[in-house]
Amino acid sequence: MIDVLYFAWVRERIGFPKERVETTAATVADLVAELKAREPRYEAAFADLTALRVAVDQTLSTFDAPLAGVREVAFFPPMTGG
Amino acid sequence: MSVRVQSALFDIGAETAAFAKGRAGVGAIVTFTGIVRDRASGGLSRMEIEHYPGMTERAIAGIETEAIARWHLIDSLVIHRYGALGVGDPIMMVATAAPHRGDAFAAAEFLMDYLKSRAPFWKKEVAADGAEWVAAKDADEDALRRW
């Protein structure tokens, strides 16, 4: 089980901030493909991966990152702090 | 080195005074404060700031650790707010303390550049005519390359 978190407009498109996902996905990209196959709202949120960033266990990562042993994956748009 | 992520308003003057107090080796304190700016067209009702609890603190602490490794700094402070803020409200502040001003200025700019695009905050502008997520600017990403 992996906790999947969504922030900003990704959260708005999906409709909630967090869910637990039962998955055997090997990488973040595989997890995205599984989610997109579920419902149109995931398709809408993940339509353009270049517009998204991903954090794996709270560290900025990439879509080819492996998921073995990972507890938390978060998807969000480029950050706008400061 | 400290990080505070909070919804509460902070007092820039009081924070700066507390940060500067009683530091024998410090010859320079630099502070930067980010303020909620109205849209060019006006009419901003509020700025909503979302963040990623847990990762935010880790990411900022990592950026501060890097600043302390790169410049001769005695201390640093980052305060960043989240929640609904009004026009003119302080959003965040950075303070650096160093023996000399060159290190204090450079480290403060470095911290700001990294906070803009590597700390997990997202800003949404809310107005009577609608709400819009603030888009990241290419210039902010480019700013990281100089470091």
mmCIF file of N, CA and C in Angstrom, chain A residues 17 22 25 45 61 65:
data_model
loop_
_atom_site.group_PDB
_atom_site.id
_atom_site.type_symbol
_atom_site.label_atom_id
_atom_site.label_comp_id
_atom_site.label_asym_id
_atom_site.label_seq_id
_atom_site.Cartn_x
_atom_site.Cartn_y
_atom_site.Cartn_z
ATOM 1 N N PRO A 17 -7.509 15.026 -1.370
ATOM 2 C CA PRO A 17 -6.079 15.278 -1.178
ATOM 3 C C PRO A 17 -5.207 14.035 -1.009
ATOM 4 N N GLU A 22 -3.504 0.361 -3.484
ATOM 5 C CA GLU A 22 -2.939 -0.996 -3.536
ATOM 6 C C GLU A 22 -2.345 -1.143 -4.933
ATOM 7 N N ALA A 25 2.855 -1.449 -8.986
ATOM 8 C CA ALA A 25 3.618 -0.637 -9.942
ATOM 9 C C ALA A 25 5.095 -0.604 -9.550
ATOM 10 N N ALA A 45 -6.038 14.906 -14.632
ATOM 11 C CA ALA A 45 -4.972 15.399 -13.763
ATOM 12 C C ALA A 45 -3.583 15.076 -14.315
ATOM 13 N N SER A 61 11.479 14.008 -6.790
ATOM 14 C CA SER A 61 11.988 12.851 -7.509
ATOM 15 C C SER A 61 11.597 12.939 -8.985
ATOM 16 N N ALA A 65 11.386 6.961 -11.068
ATOM 17 C CA ALA A 65 11.851 6.468 -9.769
ATOM 18 C C ALA A 65 11.158 5.159 -9.400
#
